[in-house]
């Protein structure tokens, strides 16, 4: 497995997630030493997503001002932003169910018996 050091102070959940990501990428041969910056960004984004999720689960999605008016909790915006970043990274690296299926669909062994794929490749 590629040597990778997690950023300091990430949650244990982030550590477990990153171990799974590294294993998947290493097993598929899709990781190189130059990917450490990308992995760092994923770890930070995922950790911020986890922390925003924990805040929303404990505080709820709304907050009240001094007059009792409700507004979205500030963590809602962070949660959405970091979720989008993590999902984009995972899609780009074939780590979502849909992107894995798309990648499998484009490989010749899978397409050998697929009449539509063979027609489109001609």
Coordinates of C-alpha atoms in Angstrom, one line a residue:
X1 CA 0.0 0.0 0.0
X2 CA 1.3 3.5 -0.8
X3 CA 2.7 5.3 2.2
X4 CA 0.4 8.0 3.3
X5 CA 0.3 10.0 6.5
X6 CA -3.1 11.4 7.6
X7 CA -3.3 15.1 8.6
X8 CA -3.1 15.6 12.4
X9 CA -6.3 15.8 14.5
X10 CA -8.7 14.1 12.1
X11 CA -11.5 12.0 13.5
X12 CA -11.2 8.2 13.9
X13 CA -14.0 7.9 11.4
X14 CA -11.9 9.8 8.9
X15 CA -8.9 7.6 9.6
X16 CA -11.0 4.4 8.9
X17 CA -12.4 6.0 5.7
X18 CA -9.0 6.9 4.4
X19 CA -7.6 3.4 5.2
X20 CA -10.5 1.9 3.1
X21 CA -9.8 4.4 0.3
X22 CA -6.1 3.7 0.2
X23 CA -6.7 0.0 0.2
X24 CA -9.2 0.2 -2.7
X25 CA -6.9 2.5 -4.7
X26 CA -3.9 0.3 -4.0
X27 CA -5.7 -2.9 -4.8
X28 CA -6.8 -1.5 -8.2
X29 CA -3.4 0.0 -9.0
X30 CA -4.9 3.4 -9.3
X31 CA -2.7 5.3 -6.9
X32 CA 0.8 6.7 -7.3
X33 CA 3.1 8.6 -5.0
X34 CA 2.1 11.9 -6.6
X35 CA -1.4 11.5 -5.3
X36 CA -0.6 12.5 -1.7
X37 CA -1.9 16.0 -2.3
X38 CA -5.2 14.8 -3.6
X39 CA -5.5 12.3 -0.7
X40 CA -4.8 15.1 1.8
X41 CA -7.6 17.2 0.3
X42 CA -9.9 14.2 0.5
X43 CA -9.0 13.6 4.1
X44 CA -9.6 17.2 5.1
X45 CA -12.9 17.5 3.2
X46 CA -14.2 14.2 4.6
X47 CA -13.2 15.2 8.1
X48 CA -14.9 18.6 7.8
X49 CA -18.0 16.8 6.4
X50 CA -18.0 14.4 9.4
X51 CA -17.6 17.3 11.9
X52 CA -20.4 19.3 10.2
X53 CA -22.6 16.2 10.3
X54 CA -22.0 15.7 14.0
X55 CA -22.8 19.3 14.7
X56 CA -26.0 19.2 12.8
X57 CA -27.0 15.9 14.5
X58 CA -26.4 17.4 17.9
X59 CA -27.7 21.0 17.3
X60 CA -30.2 20.4 14.6
X61 CA -30.4 22.1 11.2
X62 CA -31.9 25.3 12.5
X63 CA -30.8 27.9 15.0
X64 CA -32.8 30.7 16.8
X65 CA -31.8 34.3 17.2
X66 CA -32.5 36.4 20.3
X67 CA -36.0 37.2 18.9
X68 CA -36.8 33.5 18.3
X69 CA -36.5 33.6 14.5
X70 CA -35.2 30.4 13.0
X71 CA -32.5 30.3 10.4
X72 CA -30.4 27.5 8.9
X73 CA -27.5 26.4 11.1
X74 CA -24.1 27.6 9.7
X75 CA -23.0 24.0 9.6
X76 CA -25.6 23.3 6.9
X77 CA -23.6 25.2 4.3
X78 CA -20.4 23.6 5.3
X79 CA -22.0 20.1 5.3
X80 CA -23.2 20.6 1.7
X81 CA -19.9 22.1 0.5
X82 CA -17.7 19.3 1.9
X83 CA -20.2 16.6 0.8
X84 CA -19.9 17.9 -2.8
X85 CA -16.1 18.0 -2.6
X86 CA -15.9 14.4 -1.3
X87 CA -18.4 13.1 -3.8
X88 CA -16.6 14.8 -6.7
X89 CA -13.3 13.3 -5.6
X90 CA -14.9 9.8 -5.3
X91 CA -16.5 10.1 -8.7
X92 CA -13.3 11.1 -10.3
X93 CA -11.5 8.1 -8.8
X94 CA -14.2 5.6 -9.5
X95 CA -15.2 5.1 -5.9
X96 CA -18.9 5.5 -6.1
X97 CA -21.2 2.7 -7.1
X98 CA -22.2 4.4 -10.3
X99 CA -18.7 5.4 -11.3
X100 CA -17.4 1.9 -10.7
X101 CA -20.2 0.5 -12.9
X102 CA -19.3 3.0 -15.6
X103 CA -15.7 2.1 -15.5
X104 CA -16.5 -1.7 -15.6
X105 CA -18.8 -1.0 -18.6
X106 CA -16.0 0.5 -20.5
X107 CA -13.5 -2.3 -20.0
X108 CA -13.1 -4.8 -22.9
X109 CA -13.7 -8.0 -21.0
X110 CA -17.1 -6.8 -19.8
X111 CA -18.0 -5.4 -23.3
X112 CA -17.0 -8.5 -25.2
X113 CA -20.5 -9.9 -25.0
X114 CA -22.3 -6.6 -25.2
X115 CA -23.7 -6.1 -28.7
X116 CA -24.5 -2.4 -28.1
X117 CA -20.9 -1.7 -26.8
X118 CA -19.4 -3.6 -29.8
X119 CA -21.5 -1.6 -32.2
X120 CA -20.6 1.7 -30.6
X121 CA -16.9 0.8 -30.7
X122 CA -16.9 0.2 -34.5

